[in-house]
Every structure is written in structure tokens, then in C-alpha cells.
């Protein structure tokens, strides 16, 4: 426990610093009130609004750990949302809508996984196909309209509460914990990492890399389906043009802010989730601070840049050097560190 | 001389023959990127049918080269007029000249082009600034002299509807010092963003207690914001007035439920005024003005929102 907290320290410190920064512009930032049996406050909003990116980041972490990337997740969200709205519209009910949406996500993942693992197309290209074509599929399902529905049971996934906590937040936290436990309490995580480090070697060592790769892309599709359900339930409609638009990039950013390498190998789901919360804190913070909207993206970019620079290996090396120099202020120690 | 007489006689014959028969009009549509555009296509087809015009429809799938090809084929078919909803503003000169040489009048729908205005008969469109102004004036008349803190959901930052609708609204509330825009953020014209940004407005303005009205640059953002207001435990339409622009079916549904107060129509019926102008032109050569502005009609709960919803829901929005 202690060790994992140390590993997450950069992300936790960043998040705390951001919360402090936003509190300067918006003093009531950390206040949480209880209204009508639901928790209300900016922090709760962040946990709720960050759900789609957090869910996508869970799947993306696994894919990136295999040295892959999944650009299609935003589009898969749109497809799954469209499927869910269509099912409700056709009267298939809550169970049918959720099952079909999740099935759509899994099929999308199977498609990506097959292209990558069996046909051998590079992940960035393989998933780009669905990223571009998928919005067309979603539009075919919704017939180019925003497909709206009224169904209180389904809306619960977007705006309901579970023990006073917004449901989207519960979904991503539970999914995150489940995936993390599955990866770390079994050998699965190790196998995923080994594929990312060297797929050939792991195949030679007896790992069924092909099946595992497909499974990882399907997991990513499943996460995208959950995110799509939340988004559709939130606005009580499927917006094929805009649901999940560019969210794949936010998900990749979350993984990177979480300190995971795009070159695959070691990964941490918890760190990626913290990355997603960091991004959402920036987004919500900008909205609350009340800057003109022309500055939104500039502020976000500047903050992300600062975070990434502070987390870069170079800065980490400098930090270690500085600490070592402080501990034993001998010039010899410094030279030794620099030589590495 | 004889040849010229012969030709003009032939032309006169062709025209007289044409008047008796149905006129043929080619329509080059951008595509169907939004519900509004789908409704525009549906209404254009309806209008043509009602007037007994033979409409040749071409969907360009958002590509200018497809539109240019469509116009060339309309010219080759010798249609009586061409309707063009241009996907971009530039690059139309040569193909419009071809149509002009063939003496086929071209009417622009909904968007403008950068070509000289003698290359087309007229352009039908709405005035985005005026739309915003109508919304602003409605708010000023509704709150009368009471203090009103307004939050604004802007369209996509930098897009012309966002800029113009913002300017127009500010013109509409000019001189009413009791009305103040306290927060203004982009909601990207989408429902999801509209809802998310409204949530932050509500947080920032004392749980929404300090907000008197919401002005959204389109109905979709307003629909998203209405949900956010409801989830914050307030009554949209009463605790917070909601005014927006476009008049899509879903805002009428909200209005019928008492959750929205006003919307300004961006009519998808651009073809109606276009056909009116064309019919006058065919009849006695009346040249219409270069820009025909469509109405920016204000709808409130007094205008039978349920009926408006029913009449619009099948237009393809």
C-alpha cells in the first residue's frame, strides 16, 4: 500500500496542486453539500464529469501497455450510445439496451483486436479505420438525428445517484478497481506487460499473445461502451456527431499524465485514473473560474505542458540529483549522478 | 440576321412551351451534417412538390467538387433554375459563370459565396445578428425593469453564428442596465457540453439561486442545460428563464412542458422564398433583391408548442 502510494505521488501532488490553484480563483471549490439525498459540489461534478475519460483511460492503459493504441474509443462511445438509444426507442427495455450497447463495444474491440493481432496492421492505423468509419455507423443507427428517449431507468446511469454518489462516478471507480485487481491479483497484468515489452519473446515463452491482444482491445471496447452508455443517459439522447468526439485524445493524455509509457510495458491503472481526474479538474476549474471561452484551450494546454515537463524523466533526474546533493553536499555525489 | 431571328424565335417558343409544363429546378445540397440541414432538404422537396416543380436533388456529402459537378450536370440538363447551398464561400466563380452563360438563374440558400453578385440571381438566408437581437429584446420585455443576471451558452468559439448571435443579443439588451450577462462560456453547440457548462454555472452562481435567465446560442445546448437545471433542484422556465435560437422540435417539447420560455426560429424553409423569387422571375423577369432575409420568428409557450412539435418532428431534424 505504502509503495503504491509512493508510485502515485507525482499524480497525487499534481492533483492537490491543481485543486489549490482552482480554489484561488473559485473559493468554494472543495465544498460538498447534500441536497435532496445527493452530494453536490464542484469536486462531485469532477468525479461525475470525468467518468467517460476515466473509463476510456482504463481500457487505453491496457492497450498502451501492449505497445498499442486505440484511437477508436471516442467513436465506439458514439456507436454504443446510438445502439442503446435505438434499443430503448424500439422498446427493448433497460436490460436489452445495456446488453446490446455492451455487445456493440465488444464487437468493436474484437474488430480492432483482429486487425492488430491476427492481420498484423499497426494499432494506430487499425483503430483509425473504426475511428473514421464508426461515426458513419453511429449516424446510420440514429438516422442522422439526435435520437432522444425518455426512460428513467436508463437515465439513472447518467444522472442517478447511488448512496448519494453520482452513478457515473460509481461506475468508473468500480470498473477501475475491478480491472486493477484482475491485473494485479492474477498474472494477467504481467502477461500484458510482457507482450508490450516483447511480443515475440513472450509468444516463445508460451504466452498466447494473439488471444491476449484481442482480449485487451475488447476490454477497451467494453470501457468505451460503458462511457457511451453514461454519455447517452446523461443527455437522454444519442448524439452521433458529438458523443465522445476527440475523447480518445483525452484518454491517451490521461494515460500519459499517469506516467505510463507509450512504448508499452509497465502500467498503472490507478495512475491513469488520476490522470483523467487531473484533466477533468482542469476542465471544470476553467469553467468555474469564469475566463472568456477563447482562453479555455490555451489554459488547458499550458497546464498540461507544465505537468508533463515536471513529470518528465529529465526533471525526475534533476530532482534526484538535487536531493542527493542536499543529503550529502559533496561535489563528488553530484558528478556521479550526472555521469549516469 | 435570319439566324438570330430564328434563334430568338426558337428561344421564345421554348420559353412558352416551358411555362405550360412543370419547371425543372436542380438543387445542390451540402449534405446532411445536421438535423437542421436534413429538415431543409425535406422542406425543399415538399415546397417543390406543392408548387408542381420538378426538383432534381443532388447530395454533395460536404464536398465542393461534388457540388461543382452537380451544377455542371444541371447546366447540361438545361434546368430552369439552380438552388445551391454552398459548402464553402470561395471557388464558385467559374461554375457560376457557366450557369450564367447558359442563362440559368442560380439562387443561393442559407449561405453566401465570395463571387461577384451578378453571377447569381439572389441569396436567401437568415440574419444571425438579428436572431440574437430578437432573443435579447424578448428577455428585456419579459423581465421589464427587474434586475436579471443572465448566463450565456455560446456556440463553438470563433464560429460566425456564435459571434453574431452574441453580438445580436447584446444589442437586444442594450439600454437595459438591469440585465447583465454574468457568465459566458462555450458549449460547442452540443447537448452534452451545454449540460456540463450549465452545471458549472449553477455551482458558480450560488446553486443557481443568483441566475435569472439562460441565453443559449442554439436549442440543443438549451435542452442540455434544462436537464442540468432540473437536476440542481430548480424549475427551468420559472426559476431560470430559458431563451434560445433555432426552433428545433425538442425545444417545443420542453416548452410544452413549461421548461423553456422562448426560441427564435432559424427557418429551414429557405426554398419557399427562393421559389417565390424564381416564379416571379420566370413570369415577368422581376429581378429580386440580392439578399432575401428570412423571418426570425419568435416562439413562446403561447404559440401552441405541442402543435409546433408535432408539425416539425417528421422533418428530419
XYZ file of C-alpha atoms in Angstrom:
657
model
C 0.000 0.000 0.000
C 2.719 2.408 1.035
C 4.755 1.503 -2.026
C 1.893 2.078 -4.442
C 1.180 5.455 -2.815
C 4.805 6.478 -3.387
C 4.498 5.424 -7.011
C 1.395 7.579 -7.395
C 2.963 10.558 -5.608
C 3.574 12.718 -8.730
C -0.053 12.417 -9.828
C -1.427 12.957 -6.310
C 0.750 16.030 -5.802
C -0.297 17.422 -9.204
C -3.961 16.904 -8.398
C -3.610 18.567 -4.995
C -1.748 21.496 -6.549
C -4.465 21.921 -9.176
C -7.217 21.834 -6.568
C -5.340 24.507 -4.618
C -4.875 26.569 -7.797
C -8.553 26.439 -8.741
C -9.520 27.264 -5.142
C -7.643 30.548 -5.523
C -9.948 31.529 -8.416
C -13.048 29.848 -7.039
C -13.022 29.737 -3.216
C -15.882 27.251 -2.746
C -14.192 24.606 -4.862
C -13.876 21.861 -2.255
C -17.265 22.423 -0.618
C -19.652 19.472 -0.747
C -23.289 19.848 0.230
C -26.080 17.329 0.498
C -29.186 18.349 -1.478
C -32.194 16.019 -1.890
C -30.126 12.977 -0.905
C -27.372 13.643 -3.423
C -23.941 15.130 -2.944
C -23.454 18.401 -4.790
C -20.284 20.391 -5.314
C -17.515 21.039 -7.820
C -15.487 18.026 -6.641
C -18.522 15.765 -7.127
C -19.020 17.301 -10.586
C -15.448 16.398 -11.446
C -15.905 12.791 -10.322
C -19.088 12.597 -12.393
C -17.968 14.542 -15.494
C -14.639 12.751 -15.570
C -16.355 9.377 -15.898
C -16.149 8.971 -19.706
C -12.456 9.878 -19.914
C -11.675 7.799 -16.806
C -13.388 4.740 -18.289
C -11.678 5.207 -21.652
C -8.361 5.652 -19.845
C -8.756 2.260 -18.105
C -9.077 0.467 -21.447
C -6.461 2.667 -23.059
C -3.944 1.877 -20.296
C -4.176 -1.832 -21.057
C -3.927 -1.289 -24.811
C -0.958 1.041 -24.426
C 0.713 -1.465 -22.088
C 0.766 -3.896 -25.019
C 2.524 -1.181 -27.041
C -0.682 -0.498 -28.930
C -3.077 2.427 -29.068
C -6.829 2.613 -29.557
C -7.937 5.698 -31.463
C -11.453 4.389 -31.968
C -12.750 4.657 -28.383
C -14.490 8.019 -28.860
C -16.290 6.699 -31.911
C -17.164 3.413 -30.188
C -18.793 5.547 -27.466
C -20.961 7.152 -30.115
C -21.895 3.772 -31.628
C -22.766 2.233 -28.245
C -24.775 5.302 -27.224
C -26.655 5.108 -30.518
C -27.299 1.382 -30.058
C -28.577 1.976 -26.523
C -30.878 4.831 -27.588
C -32.135 2.806 -30.546
C -32.914 -0.183 -28.277
C -34.836 1.994 -25.821
C -36.681 3.599 -28.719
C -37.608 0.144 -30.032
C -38.907 -0.824 -26.589
C -36.273 -3.413 -25.725
C -36.097 -2.065 -22.190
C -33.238 -1.370 -19.830
C -31.617 -4.807 -19.912
C -31.779 -5.059 -23.683
C -30.326 -1.583 -24.194
C -27.387 -2.128 -21.841
C -26.686 -5.626 -23.180
C -26.767 -4.533 -26.825
C -24.605 -1.473 -26.151
C -22.005 -3.566 -24.351
C -22.151 -6.173 -27.112
C -21.539 -3.429 -29.678
C -18.478 -2.284 -27.717
C -17.132 -5.827 -27.516
C -17.659 -6.373 -31.267
C -15.820 -3.109 -31.993
C -12.968 -4.310 -29.767
C -12.950 -7.702 -31.474
C -12.673 -5.964 -34.858
C -9.751 -3.806 -33.691
C -8.063 -6.733 -31.964
C -8.367 -8.959 -35.021
C -6.858 -6.292 -37.279
C -3.951 -5.802 -34.876
C -3.260 -9.298 -33.555
C -4.147 -11.565 -36.480
C -3.787 -9.450 -39.610
C -0.882 -7.523 -38.123
C -1.863 -3.962 -39.024
C -0.184 -1.334 -36.862
C -2.535 -0.396 -33.998
C -2.636 3.316 -34.829
C -3.783 2.557 -38.380
C -6.047 -0.358 -37.472
C -8.008 1.661 -34.924
C -8.013 4.765 -37.154
C -10.270 2.818 -39.539
C -13.013 2.448 -36.956
C -12.397 5.961 -35.642
C -13.325 7.410 -39.051
C -15.880 4.890 -40.245
C -17.578 4.403 -36.887
C -19.270 7.807 -36.743
C -20.950 6.902 -40.004
C -22.193 3.677 -38.433
C -23.499 5.615 -35.436
C -25.239 8.071 -37.754
C -26.841 5.236 -39.672
C -28.270 3.931 -36.406
C -29.618 7.327 -35.338
C -30.581 8.251 -38.932
C -28.514 11.402 -38.598
C -30.664 12.867 -35.831
C -30.180 13.217 -32.094
C -32.121 10.141 -31.049
C -33.869 11.120 -27.814
C -35.668 8.858 -25.393
C -37.491 9.018 -22.087
C -36.641 6.138 -19.789
C -35.999 6.827 -16.127
C -34.224 3.513 -15.565
C -31.684 4.182 -18.292
C -31.251 7.850 -17.356
C -30.124 6.636 -13.932
C -26.752 5.676 -15.460
C -26.160 9.328 -16.340
C -27.802 11.381 -13.644
C -28.886 8.999 -10.890
C -27.224 8.565 -7.515
C -26.080 5.505 -5.617
C -25.752 6.097 -1.852
C -25.671 9.872 -2.534
C -22.818 9.474 -5.060
C -23.488 10.140 -8.785
C -23.760 6.831 -10.662
C -21.146 7.671 -13.370
C -18.543 8.133 -10.617
C -19.510 4.797 -9.062
C -19.217 3.064 -12.437
C -15.702 4.245 -13.170
C -14.423 3.638 -9.673
C -15.829 0.096 -9.604
C -14.544 -0.642 -13.126
C -11.133 0.741 -12.208
C -10.856 -1.323 -9.029
C -12.069 -4.490 -10.798
C -9.574 -4.129 -13.653
C -6.717 -3.227 -11.315
C -7.419 -6.254 -9.081
C -7.788 -8.547 -12.089
C -4.451 -7.357 -13.430
C -2.509 -7.316 -10.181
C -4.018 -10.181 -8.171
C -3.540 -12.556 -11.107
C -0.682 -12.924 -13.563
C -2.717 -11.163 -16.252
C -1.046 -7.791 -15.738
C 2.380 -9.359 -16.004
C 1.430 -11.119 -19.252
C 0.067 -7.878 -20.751
C 3.282 -6.086 -19.817
C 5.420 -8.816 -21.319
C 3.602 -8.560 -24.665
C 4.247 -4.837 -24.626
C 7.931 -5.292 -23.948
C 8.494 -8.047 -26.492
C 5.601 -9.803 -28.176
C 7.766 -12.401 -29.944
C 9.675 -13.332 -26.860
C 6.508 -13.652 -24.805
C 4.923 -15.825 -27.508
C 8.019 -18.026 -27.450
C 7.759 -18.198 -23.662
C 4.309 -19.744 -24.081
C 2.003 -16.744 -23.743
C -0.919 -16.798 -26.169
C -0.183 -13.255 -27.304
C -2.788 -13.226 -30.081
C -5.729 -14.051 -27.824
C -4.479 -11.750 -25.096
C -4.102 -8.837 -27.536
C -7.635 -9.327 -28.856
C -8.907 -9.524 -25.255
C -7.186 -6.253 -24.405
C -8.808 -4.423 -27.342
C -12.161 -5.950 -26.353
C -11.653 -4.658 -22.803
C -11.067 -1.228 -24.303
C -14.265 -1.590 -26.339
C -16.144 -2.585 -23.188
C -14.904 0.505 -21.341
C -15.913 2.653 -24.321
C -19.373 1.047 -24.242
C -19.793 1.958 -20.552
C -18.670 5.517 -21.324
C -21.123 5.637 -24.243
C -23.996 4.462 -22.045
C -23.204 7.147 -19.454
C -22.996 9.885 -22.084
C -26.254 8.895 -23.775
C -28.030 8.510 -20.433
C -26.733 11.914 -19.338
C -28.385 13.870 -22.159
C -31.195 11.315 -22.637
C -30.273 11.012 -26.259
C -27.639 9.737 -28.665
C -25.756 12.472 -30.496
C -23.812 10.527 -33.132
C -21.928 13.598 -34.321
C -20.637 14.768 -30.973
C -20.681 11.943 -28.427
C -17.120 11.097 -27.458
C -15.678 13.447 -30.054
C -11.881 13.738 -29.506
C -12.188 11.919 -26.167
C -9.682 9.290 -27.357
C -7.074 12.032 -27.232
C -8.043 12.990 -23.677
C -7.858 9.308 -22.724
C -4.349 8.987 -24.171
C -3.396 12.187 -22.366
C -4.737 10.757 -19.112
C -2.602 7.647 -19.574
C 0.459 9.776 -20.287
C -0.154 12.122 -17.346
C -0.459 8.924 -15.314
C 3.192 8.325 -16.141
C 2.636 5.307 -18.397
C 4.988 4.935 -21.328
C 3.504 4.939 -24.836
C 6.163 2.355 -25.671
C 4.315 -0.260 -23.651
C 5.376 -2.391 -20.723
C 4.811 -1.355 -17.129
C 1.468 0.257 -16.465
C -0.713 1.544 -13.649
C -4.487 1.806 -13.968
C -4.718 3.911 -10.810
C -2.224 6.424 -12.182
C -4.189 6.734 -15.434
C -7.379 7.320 -13.465
C -5.636 10.067 -11.515
C -4.554 11.447 -14.895
C -8.183 11.511 -16.012
C -9.178 13.347 -12.826
C -6.350 15.843 -13.381
C -7.702 16.596 -16.871
C -11.263 16.955 -15.590
C -10.133 19.217 -12.740
C -8.514 21.482 -15.319
C -11.675 21.484 -17.477
C -14.086 22.124 -14.612
C -11.701 24.600 -12.995
C -11.552 26.671 -16.176
C -15.355 26.745 -16.373
C -15.726 27.756 -12.714
C -13.012 30.376 -12.836
C -15.076 32.236 -15.440
C -12.417 33.089 -18.014
C -13.617 34.017 -21.517
C -14.022 30.835 -23.552
C -11.297 31.837 -26.021
C -8.775 31.054 -23.272
C -10.072 27.559 -22.379
C -7.780 25.560 -24.621
C -4.775 27.807 -24.106
C -5.010 27.461 -20.322
C -5.509 23.707 -20.600
C -2.528 23.337 -22.907
C -0.305 25.435 -20.648
C -1.244 23.447 -17.543
C -0.766 20.092 -19.309
C 2.620 21.261 -20.572
C 3.726 22.246 -17.079
C 2.532 18.915 -15.659
C 4.290 16.868 -18.328
C 7.519 18.839 -18.014
C 7.509 18.412 -14.226
C 6.907 14.662 -14.654
C 9.497 14.182 -17.412
C 12.416 11.768 -16.772
C 14.832 14.668 -17.121
C 13.148 16.627 -14.333
C 12.978 13.463 -12.216
C 16.724 13.000 -12.691
C 17.373 16.629 -11.753
C 15.184 16.193 -8.669
C 17.061 13.086 -7.545
C 20.346 14.886 -8.103
C 19.183 17.857 -6.114
C 18.038 15.638 -3.255
C 21.242 13.635 -3.264
C 23.247 16.836 -3.270
C 21.292 18.124 -0.295
C 21.661 14.922 1.657
C 25.418 14.753 1.269
C 26.648 18.072 -0.008
C 29.787 16.649 -1.584
C 30.575 17.624 -5.173
C 31.586 14.012 -5.843
C 27.971 12.799 -5.452
C 26.760 15.295 -7.962
C 29.297 14.353 -10.588
C 28.444 10.708 -10.154
C 24.723 11.361 -10.709
C 25.365 13.486 -13.752
C 27.536 10.846 -15.290
C 24.670 8.367 -15.371
C -29.707 38.211 -89.076
C -32.012 35.442 -90.150
C -30.138 33.047 -87.914
C -30.534 35.375 -84.939
C -34.273 35.810 -85.579
C -34.609 32.087 -85.895
C -32.752 31.527 -82.643
C -34.781 34.062 -80.690
C -37.958 32.605 -82.141
C -36.836 29.191 -81.051
C -35.971 30.575 -77.622
C -39.376 32.259 -77.322
C -41.014 29.005 -78.298
C -39.007 27.126 -75.733
C -39.988 29.615 -73.023
C -43.710 29.497 -73.917
C -43.515 25.744 -74.028
C -41.748 25.822 -70.641
C -44.425 27.907 -68.938
C -47.080 25.352 -69.703
C -45.046 22.468 -68.373
C -43.515 21.897 -64.973
C -40.346 23.862 -64.343
C -37.260 21.882 -63.561
C -35.007 23.028 -60.737
C -31.708 21.471 -59.732
C -30.816 21.569 -56.024
C -27.238 21.028 -54.923
C -27.371 20.408 -51.177
C -24.259 20.322 -48.952
C -25.087 17.018 -47.308
C -26.841 16.101 -44.106
C -24.387 17.089 -41.402
C -27.078 18.325 -39.022
C -30.734 17.841 -38.271
C -31.411 21.346 -39.461
C -29.973 20.580 -42.877
C -31.966 17.385 -43.159
C -35.084 19.443 -42.416
C -34.056 21.975 -45.086
C -33.821 19.151 -47.644
C -37.215 17.743 -46.635
C -38.883 21.164 -46.824
C -37.312 21.986 -50.190
C -38.692 18.765 -51.625
C -42.118 19.482 -50.076
C -42.172 23.034 -51.424
C -41.244 21.846 -54.909
C -43.985 19.235 -54.848
C -46.618 21.723 -53.692
C -45.716 24.118 -56.480
C -45.524 21.421 -59.113
C -41.822 21.969 -59.673
C -39.724 19.045 -60.862
C -36.820 19.013 -58.365
C -33.546 17.289 -59.229
C -31.731 16.705 -55.939
C -28.016 16.189 -55.505
C -26.327 15.486 -52.150
C -22.690 16.659 -52.202
C -21.608 14.914 -48.990
C -19.840 18.074 -47.806
C -17.537 18.248 -50.868
C -17.292 21.257 -53.117
C -16.136 19.223 -56.123
C -19.348 17.205 -55.933
C -21.350 20.435 -55.911
C -19.467 21.799 -58.924
C -20.047 18.533 -60.778
C -23.744 18.669 -59.853
C -24.115 22.234 -61.148
C -22.381 21.297 -64.427
C -24.747 18.397 -64.883
C -27.751 20.632 -64.128
C -26.489 23.058 -66.791
C -26.080 20.181 -69.250
C -29.618 19.008 -68.494
C -30.858 22.526 -69.210
C -32.781 23.031 -65.953
C -34.802 26.231 -65.448
C -33.037 27.245 -62.244
C -30.442 26.003 -59.781
C -30.596 26.142 -55.984
C -27.203 25.987 -54.339
C -26.401 25.645 -50.630
C -22.641 26.256 -50.916
C -20.409 24.218 -48.618
C -17.655 26.878 -48.675
C -17.606 30.537 -49.691
C -14.836 30.546 -52.291
C -14.109 28.918 -55.628
C -17.508 29.257 -57.324
C -16.728 31.884 -59.988
C -16.125 29.658 -62.998
C -19.017 27.274 -62.479
C -21.411 30.153 -61.742
C -20.239 31.808 -64.971
C -21.059 28.626 -66.871
C -24.579 28.722 -65.439
C -24.866 32.404 -66.309
C -23.788 31.789 -69.899
C -26.464 29.116 -70.125
C -28.882 31.762 -68.744
C -29.873 29.606 -65.801
C -30.622 31.655 -62.678
C -28.844 30.454 -59.533
C -30.302 31.045 -56.055
C -28.059 30.609 -53.036
C -29.620 29.050 -49.979
C -28.673 29.729 -46.377
C -25.000 30.530 -47.015
C -23.158 33.145 -49.062
C -20.368 32.943 -51.642
C -17.443 35.273 -52.295
C -18.196 35.587 -56.024
C -19.382 38.838 -57.701
C -23.114 39.187 -57.097
C -24.030 39.382 -60.796
C -23.222 35.665 -61.030
C -26.330 34.665 -59.060
C -29.930 35.829 -59.017
C -30.336 36.169 -55.255
C -29.389 34.651 -51.927
C -31.881 33.516 -49.308
C -30.666 33.407 -45.729
C -31.176 34.471 -42.173
C -29.507 37.291 -40.310
C -27.690 35.753 -37.356
C -27.246 39.090 -35.572
C -30.953 39.764 -35.910
C -31.767 36.364 -34.349
C -29.716 37.220 -31.269
C -31.350 40.629 -31.122
C -34.854 39.137 -31.153
C -33.856 36.876 -28.237
C -32.371 39.811 -26.297
C -35.417 42.009 -26.880
C -37.708 39.222 -25.708
C -35.775 38.979 -22.445
C -35.763 42.747 -21.964
C -39.551 42.865 -22.477
C -40.166 39.870 -20.236
C -38.228 40.928 -17.150
C -39.332 44.559 -17.594
C -37.394 46.638 -15.101
C -36.340 43.859 -12.733
C -32.706 43.028 -12.177
C -31.670 39.989 -14.182
C -28.377 38.109 -14.111
C -28.009 36.196 -17.369
C -25.740 33.263 -18.134
C -24.859 32.665 -21.772
C -24.016 29.398 -23.521
C -22.049 30.325 -26.605
C -21.660 28.305 -29.755
C -18.323 26.989 -30.942
C -15.702 29.621 -30.123
C -14.876 31.690 -33.190
C -17.706 30.400 -35.399
C -19.801 33.060 -37.098
C -23.136 32.005 -35.540
C -21.546 32.231 -32.085
C -20.060 35.659 -32.729
C -23.166 37.067 -34.429
C -25.709 35.652 -32.001
C -23.679 37.020 -29.093
C -23.450 40.466 -30.710
C -27.147 40.437 -31.535
C -28.201 39.535 -28.005
C -26.036 42.296 -26.589
C -27.717 44.735 -28.988
C -31.117 43.449 -27.894
C -30.490 44.141 -24.204
C -28.670 47.425 -24.838
C -30.004 50.246 -22.716
C -31.448 47.864 -20.141
C -28.939 48.232 -17.317
C -30.951 45.861 -15.145
C -29.911 42.966 -17.415
C -26.338 41.793 -17.046
C -24.526 38.849 -18.643
C -22.605 37.478 -15.669
C -21.144 34.311 -17.178
C -20.499 33.354 -20.746
C -18.863 30.134 -21.874
C -18.821 27.957 -24.944
C -20.996 24.843 -25.033
C -19.864 23.940 -28.548
C -23.471 23.818 -29.830
C -23.892 20.340 -28.275
C -26.282 18.988 -25.664
C -23.607 17.307 -23.568
C -21.425 20.429 -23.365
C -24.457 22.606 -22.757
C -25.335 20.465 -19.765
C -21.789 20.323 -18.404
C -21.201 24.064 -18.691
C -24.610 24.840 -17.175
C -23.716 22.638 -14.196
C -20.638 24.755 -13.585
C -22.669 27.976 -13.976
C -25.085 26.676 -11.346
C -22.213 25.813 -8.994
C -20.612 29.186 -9.514
C -23.808 31.184 -9.051
C -24.878 30.027 -5.608
C -26.507 26.789 -6.750
C -28.369 28.695 -9.451
C -30.185 30.996 -6.992
C -28.457 34.044 -8.493
C -29.285 33.220 -12.121
C -32.393 34.821 -13.572
C -32.128 33.713 -17.206
C -30.212 31.491 -19.590
C -29.470 32.500 -23.163
C -28.210 29.638 -25.358
C -26.930 30.148 -28.911
C -28.821 27.049 -30.018
C -31.663 24.895 -28.786
C -29.575 21.767 -28.297
C -27.417 23.436 -25.644
C -30.582 24.787 -24.025
C -32.066 21.279 -23.872
C -28.903 20.016 -22.147
C -28.911 22.993 -19.771
C -32.583 22.434 -18.884
C -31.651 18.962 -17.614
C -28.817 20.425 -15.549
C -31.209 22.971 -14.022
C -33.703 20.241 -13.138
C -31.004 18.097 -11.560
C -29.922 21.054 -9.443
C -33.429 21.073 -7.965
C -34.630 24.202 -9.762
C -37.540 24.636 -12.140
C -36.379 25.667 -15.641
C -38.763 28.138 -17.215
C -39.761 29.516 -13.816
C -36.738 29.820 -11.528
C -34.496 30.352 -14.534
C -35.894 31.716 -17.797
C -34.644 29.863 -20.879
C -34.316 31.555 -24.277
C -32.514 30.056 -27.251
C -32.321 30.049 -31.045
C -33.156 27.611 -33.904
C -36.657 26.281 -33.045
C -35.898 22.564 -33.346
C -38.655 20.102 -32.320
C -37.150 19.179 -28.944
C -37.265 22.747 -27.642
C -41.009 22.797 -28.365
C -41.347 19.632 -26.332
C -39.573 21.411 -23.448
C -41.739 24.474 -23.995
C -44.909 22.383 -23.880
C -43.695 21.046 -20.523
C -43.171 24.624 -19.316
C -39.377 24.234 -19.172
C -38.398 26.694 -21.919
C -39.725 30.194 -22.459
C -38.753 31.357 -25.930
C -36.934 30.325 -29.073
C -36.109 32.266 -32.240
C -36.638 30.348 -35.434
C -33.888 29.768 -37.942
C -36.257 28.539 -40.595
C -35.220 25.527 -42.664
C -37.716 26.693 -45.270
C -35.219 28.635 -47.376
C -36.708 27.121 -50.515
C -40.107 28.824 -50.104
C -38.796 32.387 -50.571
C -36.379 31.076 -53.234
C -39.192 29.553 -55.286
C -41.301 32.722 -54.810
C -38.476 34.793 -56.262
C -37.926 32.327 -59.097
C -41.613 32.180 -60.025
C -41.758 35.974 -60.245
C -38.580 35.943 -62.331
C -39.914 33.284 -64.730
C -43.244 35.065 -65.068
C -42.172 38.578 -65.987
C -38.463 38.775 -65.379
C -38.746 40.517 -61.973
C -35.259 40.652 -60.525
C -35.352 40.109 -56.745
C -33.021 41.942 -54.326
C -29.602 40.313 -53.908
C -30.385 39.154 -50.382
C -33.736 37.866 -49.191
C -33.802 37.719 -45.403
C -35.977 35.046 -43.868
C -38.109 35.802 -40.808
C -36.556 35.312 -37.398
C -39.838 34.420 -35.777
C -40.105 34.310 -32.009
C -41.952 31.376 -30.487
C -43.226 31.362 -26.887
C -45.483 28.945 -24.973
C -48.424 30.986 -26.336
C -47.729 29.635 -29.849
C -49.011 26.090 -29.328
C -45.646 24.387 -28.708
C -47.182 20.895 -28.804
C -48.597 21.575 -32.264
C -45.279 23.009 -33.450
C -43.523 19.906 -32.126
C -45.902 17.594 -33.988
C -45.540 19.514 -37.246
C -41.752 19.557 -37.076
C -40.816 16.183 -35.690
C -41.007 14.403 -39.053
C -38.974 16.937 -40.997
C -35.783 15.047 -40.287
C -34.348 17.289 -37.533
